Coordinates of C-alpha atoms in Angstrom, one line a residue:
Chain A
X1 CA -21.6 8.6 30.4
X2 CA -21.9 11.0 27.6
X3 CA -19.6 13.5 28.6
X4 CA -17.1 11.1 30.1
X5 CA -17.3 9.3 26.8
X6 CA -16.4 12.6 24.8
X7 CA -13.5 13.6 27.0
X8 CA -11.8 10.0 26.4
X9 CA -12.4 11.0 22.6
X10 CA -11.1 14.4 22.8
X11 CA -8.2 13.0 24.8
X12 CA -7.4 10.6 22.1
X13 CA -7.6 12.9 19.2
X14 CA -5.5 15.4 20.9
X15 CA -2.8 12.9 21.7
X16 CA -2.3 12.1 17.8
X17 CA -2.2 15.9 16.8
X18 CA 0.3 18.5 17.2
X19 CA -2.6 21.1 17.7
X20 CA -3.1 21.6 21.6
X21 CA -6.8 23.5 20.4
X22 CA -9.6 21.5 19.1
X23 CA -13.1 22.1 19.4
X24 CA -15.7 19.1 19.4
X25 CA -17.1 20.2 16.0
X26 CA -13.9 20.4 14.3
X27 CA -13.6 18.3 11.3
X28 CA -10.3 16.8 11.9
X29 CA -9.8 15.4 8.5
X30 CA -11.0 18.6 6.6
X31 CA -8.6 20.8 8.8
X32 CA -5.8 18.7 7.6
X33 CA -4.8 17.6 11.3
X34 CA -4.5 14.0 10.3
X35 CA -4.4 12.1 7.3
X36 CA -7.3 9.9 6.2
X37 CA -5.6 6.7 7.5
X38 CA -6.2 8.0 11.0
X39 CA -9.8 7.1 10.4
X40 CA -8.7 3.6 11.1
X41 CA -7.2 3.9 14.6
X42 CA -10.2 6.0 15.6
X43 CA -12.1 2.7 14.8
X44 CA -10.1 0.8 16.6
X45 CA -10.0 3.1 19.5
X46 CA -13.4 3.2 19.8
X47 CA -13.9 -0.7 19.7
X48 CA -11.5 -1.2 22.4
X49 CA -12.0 1.9 24.5
X50 CA -15.9 1.4 24.5
X51 CA -16.1 -2.4 24.0
X52 CA -18.5 -2.0 20.9
X53 CA -18.1 -3.5 17.3
X54 CA -18.0 -1.1 14.5
X55 CA -19.6 -2.8 11.2
X56 CA -22.0 -2.5 8.8
X57 CA -23.7 0.8 8.4
X58 CA -21.9 2.1 11.4
X59 CA -18.4 1.9 9.2
X60 CA -19.1 5.3 7.6
X61 CA -16.2 7.7 7.4
X62 CA -18.8 10.8 8.7
X63 CA -19.0 8.9 12.0
X64 CA -15.6 9.9 12.6
X65 CA -14.9 13.4 11.4
X66 CA -14.9 15.3 14.8
X67 CA -15.1 14.4 18.2
X68 CA -19.0 15.0 18.6
X69 CA -19.7 12.6 15.9
X70 CA -17.5 9.9 17.3
X71 CA -19.4 10.6 20.5
X72 CA -22.8 10.2 18.8
X73 CA -21.6 7.0 17.4
X74 CA -20.4 5.7 20.9
X75 CA -23.5 6.9 22.7
X76 CA -25.7 5.0 19.8
X77 CA -23.8 2.1 20.1
X78 CA -23.4 1.8 24.1
X79 CA -27.6 2.3 24.1
X80 CA -27.8 -0.5 21.7
X81 CA -25.8 -3.0 24.0
Chain B
X1 CA -8.7 -16.0 -27.1
X2 CA -9.9 -17.2 -22.9
X3 CA -11.4 -14.8 -21.1
X4 CA -10.1 -14.6 -17.3
X5 CA -12.0 -16.2 -14.8
X6 CA -9.6 -17.1 -12.1
X7 CA -6.6 -15.4 -11.0
X8 CA -3.8 -16.4 -9.3
X9 CA -2.1 -14.1 -6.9
X10 CA 1.1 -15.0 -5.4
X11 CA 2.3 -13.5 -2.3
X12 CA -0.1 -12.7 0.4
X13 CA 1.8 -9.5 1.7
X14 CA 0.6 -5.9 1.9
X15 CA 0.0 -5.9 -2.2
X16 CA -0.9 -9.6 -2.6
X17 CA -3.8 -8.6 -0.1
X18 CA -4.6 -5.6 -1.8
X19 CA -4.9 -7.3 -5.4
X20 CA -6.9 -10.2 -4.1
X21 CA -9.5 -7.4 -2.5
X22 CA -9.4 -5.8 -5.8
X23 CA -10.0 -9.1 -7.7
X24 CA -13.0 -10.0 -5.4
X25 CA -14.6 -6.4 -5.7
X26 CA -14.8 -7.0 -9.4
X27 CA -15.9 -10.4 -9.3
X28 CA -12.6 -12.7 -10.2
X29 CA -12.1 -15.9 -8.4
X30 CA -8.7 -16.2 -6.7
X31 CA -6.1 -18.5 -5.8
X32 CA -3.7 -16.9 -3.1
X33 CA -0.3 -18.1 -2.4
X34 CA 2.2 -17.9 -0.2
X35 CA 4.9 -20.2 1.0
X36 CA 4.2 -19.6 4.8
X37 CA 1.1 -21.4 6.2
X38 CA 1.4 -19.1 9.3
X39 CA 0.8 -16.1 6.8
X40 CA -2.4 -17.7 5.3
X41 CA -3.6 -18.5 8.5
X42 CA -3.3 -15.2 9.6
X43 CA -4.3 -13.5 6.3
X44 CA -8.1 -13.7 6.6
X45 CA -8.1 -11.6 9.5
X46 CA -5.8 -9.5 8.1
X47 CA -8.2 -8.9 5.0
X48 CA -10.9 -8.0 7.4
X49 CA -9.0 -5.0 8.7
X50 CA -8.0 -4.1 5.2
X51 CA -11.6 -4.5 3.9
X52 CA -12.9 -2.5 6.8
X53 CA -10.3 0.7 5.8
X54 CA -11.4 0.6 2.3
X55 CA -15.2 0.5 3.3
X56 CA -14.3 3.7 5.6
X57 CA -12.5 5.5 2.7
X58 CA -14.3 4.3 -0.4
X59 CA -17.6 3.2 0.6
X60 CA -18.4 2.6 -3.2
X61 CA -16.1 -0.2 -3.3
X62 CA -17.3 -2.1 -0.2
X63 CA -17.0 -5.6 -0.2
X64 CA -17.1 -7.8 3.2
X65 CA -14.3 -9.9 4.3
X66 CA -16.6 -12.9 4.0
X67 CA -17.0 -12.2 0.6
X68 CA -13.5 -12.0 -0.1
X69 CA -12.6 -15.2 1.3
X70 CA -15.8 -17.0 -0.3
X71 CA -14.3 -16.7 -3.6
X72 CA -10.5 -17.2 -2.4
X73 CA -8.4 -20.3 -2.7
X74 CA -5.9 -20.1 0.1
X75 CA -2.5 -22.4 -0.9
X76 CA 0.9 -23.0 -0.2
X77 CA 1.6 -25.0 -3.3
X78 CA 2.5 -23.2 -6.5
X79 CA 1.0 -26.3 -8.6
X80 CA -2.2 -25.0 -7.9
X81 CA -1.9 -21.9 -10.1
X82 CA -2.4 -24.5 -13.2
X83 CA -6.2 -23.7 -12.7
X84 CA -5.2 -19.7 -13.0
X85 CA -6.1 -18.0 -16.3
X86 CA -3.5 -15.1 -15.4
X87 CA -1.1 -14.4 -12.6
X88 CA -0.2 -11.5 -10.5
X89 CA 2.9 -12.2 -8.5
X90 CA 3.6 -10.0 -5.6
X91 CA 6.9 -11.9 -3.9
X92 CA 9.1 -9.6 -1.7
X93 CA 11.0 -7.1 -3.9
X94 CA 14.2 -9.5 -4.2
X95 CA 15.4 -10.7 -7.2
X96 CA 16.5 -13.9 -5.4
X97 CA 13.1 -14.3 -3.8
X98 CA 11.2 -13.7 -7.1
X99 CA 13.6 -16.0 -9.7
X100 CA 12.7 -19.5 -8.3
X101 CA 8.7 -18.5 -8.6
X102 CA 9.5 -17.5 -12.3
X103 CA 11.4 -20.9 -13.0
X104 CA 8.2 -22.7 -11.8
X105 CA 5.9 -20.5 -13.4
X106 CA 7.2 -21.5 -16.7
X107 CA 6.6 -25.2 -16.0
X108 CA 3.1 -24.8 -14.3
X109 CA 1.4 -22.7 -16.3
X110 CA -0.3 -23.1 -19.8
X111 CA 1.7 -21.4 -22.6
X112 CA -0.1 -18.1 -23.2
X113 CA -1.0 -17.6 -19.5
X114 CA -0.3 -13.6 -18.8
X115 CA 1.9 -13.4 -16.0
X116 CA 1.9 -9.8 -14.2
X117 CA 4.8 -9.1 -12.5
X118 CA 3.8 -6.5 -9.3
X119 CA 7.3 -4.8 -8.8
X120 CA 8.5 -1.7 -8.2
X121 CA 12.3 -1.8 -9.3
X122 CA 13.1 -5.3 -10.7
X123 CA 13.5 -5.7 -14.4
X124 CA 10.8 -7.0 -16.1
X125 CA 12.8 -8.7 -18.9
X126 CA 15.2 -10.3 -16.6
X127 CA 12.2 -12.3 -14.7
X128 CA 10.6 -13.0 -18.0
X129 CA 13.8 -14.8 -19.4
X130 CA 13.6 -17.2 -16.6
X131 CA 9.8 -18.7 -17.3
X132 CA 11.1 -19.6 -20.8
X133 CA 8.3 -17.7 -21.9
X134 CA 9.0 -14.3 -22.0
X135 CA 6.4 -13.4 -24.3
X136 CA 3.8 -13.9 -21.4
X137 CA 5.3 -11.7 -19.0
X138 CA 4.7 -8.4 -18.6
X139 CA 5.2 -5.6 -15.3
X140 CA 2.1 -4.7 -13.3
X141 CA 3.3 -2.2 -10.9
X142 CA 0.0 -1.8 -8.9
X143 CA 0.3 1.0 -6.1
X144 CA -0.7 0.8 -2.6
X145 CA -3.5 0.5 -1.2
X146 CA -4.8 -1.6 -4.8
X147 CA -8.5 -1.2 -4.3
X148 CA -8.2 2.7 -3.9
X149 CA -5.8 3.5 -6.7
X150 CA -7.2 3.9 -10.0
X151 CA -4.4 3.5 -12.4
X152 CA -1.7 0.8 -12.9
X153 CA 1.8 1.4 -14.1
X154 CA 2.1 -1.5 -16.9
X155 CA 5.7 -2.2 -18.3
X156 CA 6.6 -3.9 -21.3
X157 CA 9.3 -6.2 -20.9
X158 CA 11.8 -6.3 -24.3
X159 CA 10.0 -9.7 -24.9
X160 CA 6.4 -9.2 -23.8
X161 CA 4.0 -9.8 -26.6
X162 CA 1.7 -7.5 -28.2
X163 CA -0.9 -10.1 -27.2
X164 CA 0.1 -10.5 -23.5
X165 CA 0.2 -6.6 -23.1
X166 CA -3.1 -6.5 -24.9
X167 CA -4.7 -9.1 -22.5
X168 CA -3.3 -7.8 -19.2
X169 CA -4.7 -4.1 -20.4
X170 CA -8.1 -5.9 -21.0
X171 CA -7.9 -7.8 -17.6
X172 CA -6.9 -4.4 -15.8
X173 CA -9.8 -2.7 -17.1
X174 CA -12.0 -5.3 -16.1
X175 CA -10.4 -4.8 -12.6
X176 CA -11.8 -1.0 -13.1
X177 CA -8.4 0.4 -13.3
X178 CA -6.8 2.1 -16.0
X179 CA -3.2 1.5 -17.2
X180 CA -0.4 3.4 -18.1
X181 CA 2.2 1.4 -20.6
X182 CA 5.7 2.4 -20.2
X183 CA 9.1 0.3 -21.4
X184 CA 11.2 -2.1 -19.3
X185 CA 13.8 0.3 -17.5
X186 CA 15.0 0.1 -13.8
X187 CA 12.2 1.8 -11.8
X188 CA 10.3 2.3 -14.5
X189 CA 8.7 5.9 -14.5
X190 CA 7.1 6.1 -11.1
X191 CA 10.2 4.8 -8.9
X192 CA 12.7 6.1 -10.8
X193 CA 11.6 10.3 -10.3
X194 CA 9.9 9.1 -6.9
X195 CA 13.1 7.4 -5.2
X196 CA 15.4 10.0 -6.5
X197 CA 13.3 12.8 -5.4
X198 CA 12.9 11.2 -2.0
X199 CA 16.7 10.7 -1.5
X200 CA 17.2 14.6 -2.9
X201 CA 14.8 15.4 -0.3
X202 CA 16.8 13.4 2.6
X203 CA 19.9 15.5 1.3
X204 CA 18.2 18.8 1.7
X205 CA 17.5 18.0 5.3
X206 CA 21.0 16.0 5.8
X207 CA 22.7 19.6 4.7
X208 CA 20.8 21.6 6.9
X209 CA 19.0 23.5 4.2
X210 CA 15.6 23.0 5.8
X211 CA 13.8 21.1 8.4
X212 CA 11.9 17.9 7.7
X213 CA 8.9 19.6 8.4
X214 CA 9.3 22.5 6.3
X215 CA 10.6 20.5 3.1
X216 CA 7.7 18.9 3.1
X217 CA 5.5 21.5 3.6
X218 CA 6.7 23.2 0.5
X219 CA 5.3 20.2 -1.7
X220 CA 1.9 20.1 0.2
X221 CA 1.4 23.8 0.3
X222 CA 2.9 24.9 -2.9
X223 CA 2.5 22.0 -5.2
X224 CA -0.6 20.6 -3.8
X225 CA 0.7 17.0 -3.3
X226 CA -1.2 15.1 -0.6
X227 CA 2.0 14.5 1.3
X228 CA 5.7 15.8 1.0
X229 CA 8.7 13.2 0.1
X230 CA 9.6 12.6 3.7
X231 CA 6.3 11.7 5.2
X232 CA 6.2 9.5 1.8
X233 CA 9.4 7.8 2.3
X234 CA 7.8 7.1 6.1
X235 CA 5.0 5.5 4.7
X236 CA 6.8 3.5 2.2
X237 CA 9.1 2.6 4.9
X238 CA 13.1 3.8 4.8
X239 CA 14.6 0.2 4.2
X240 CA 12.6 -0.4 1.2
X241 CA 13.4 3.3 -0.2
X242 CA 17.1 2.1 0.6
X243 CA 16.7 -0.8 -1.4
X244 CA 15.2 0.9 -4.4
X245 CA 17.6 3.8 -4.8
X246 CA 20.5 0.8 -4.5
X247 CA 18.8 -1.0 -7.3
X248 CA 18.7 2.0 -9.2
X249 CA 22.4 2.8 -8.4
X250 CA 23.4 -0.7 -9.3
X251 CA 21.3 -0.9 -12.5
X252 CA 22.5 2.3 -13.9
X253 CA 26.1 2.8 -12.6
X254 CA 25.2 6.0 -12.4
X255 CA 26.4 8.8 -9.3
X256 CA 23.2 10.4 -9.1
X257 CA 21.4 7.5 -7.5
X258 CA 23.9 7.3 -4.6
X259 CA 22.0 6.8 -1.3
X260 CA 22.4 9.8 0.9
X261 CA 24.3 8.8 3.9
X262 CA 21.4 10.2 6.5
X263 CA 18.9 7.6 5.0
X264 CA 21.5 4.8 5.2
X265 CA 22.3 5.8 8.9
X266 CA 18.8 5.7 9.7
X267 CA 18.1 2.3 8.2
X268 CA 21.0 0.9 10.2
X269 CA 19.3 2.6 13.5
X270 CA 16.2 1.0 12.8
X271 CA 14.3 4.2 12.1
X272 CA 12.1 2.6 9.3
X273 CA 9.3 5.1 9.4
X274 CA 5.8 4.7 10.0
X275 CA 6.1 0.7 10.4
X276 CA 8.7 1.0 13.3
X277 CA 7.1 4.4 15.0
X278 CA 10.1 6.7 13.6
X279 CA 11.4 7.9 10.8
X280 CA 11.6 11.6 9.5
X281 CA 8.7 12.1 11.7
X282 CA 7.6 10.7 15.1
X283 CA 4.5 8.6 15.1
X284 CA 4.4 7.8 18.7
X285 CA 3.1 4.9 20.4
X286 CA 0.4 4.3 17.9
X287 CA 2.8 3.5 15.4
X288 CA 0.8 4.7 12.6
X289 CA -0.2 8.3 14.0
X290 CA -0.5 11.5 12.0
X291 CA 3.1 12.3 13.0
X292 CA 4.5 15.4 13.8
X293 CA 4.6 16.4 10.0
X294 CA 2.2 19.4 10.7

């Protein structure tokens, strides 16, 4: 499940940037690959793709900085369902 | 001088919602008006989306959508504004849309109720005259997204009273923001320079001096701007940019504000920027992706 969800997250991010190389721990905001508003698309993507709700404490910018961080959030949310 | 407790917000579009959220963050009661019942129906959901974005980008400003809604009266009847201590008007950026609202506000509001015109181009003095109480009307050019922007461009109309100006500035301070006061002139300071810059950048592209990506890169990498003029134009919407530059052209009758034919052509073609998925840059199917700028 983990490897699969990470691949889907990576694919989504790659679809939205012009670069073709992306390490799973790259900070996509710090590297200037996306504008800060992109965080909202990531939230919507996570909710739709994995059927989870991102609310309250989960709604933190830090959870969306890299493929790894998004995957950690998704894994934690899916484990709690 | 009565203190401000309840604020009337006219227009539930992007700006009106942003102002509403900022007001609720600061603890004001809000009366939010729009003439379309459908818009008011969908606005609570949109506010929830907006609030989530602000929570992500500025955690310190966090407020829940429920907290915004709890202190907000939603209405389609301008007469409800009679209960407001101060009004911020955010209707569509067209004089013929705003004009009838100002005529009604003059009849409805208690004399001395400050009215802030949230506009980026329309002369404050002209709207103020319609109320019959021009001394109460002052420009309040909030920037988008309102909850995240620290400063408001305040415009002193030719007949705005010193008392109104002072009260509006005090209110903006209570909102947790700063204000910069300028005199009334089409486009004020911000948009007069911004629209001219954007239009000139479009001419550079039109003349083949540089690619869109390279023109923007120079502003980002040399000047340290967050984004270049063409990406900014895409974000604002090219239709709005064209409307603004046309207002400047009409008001000043000065050829330097002539819209670049490329801009007009793109608007005609429906390439309005981020909101339509394509403008100077391509935003793909996501319609608000990072675009091809970098």
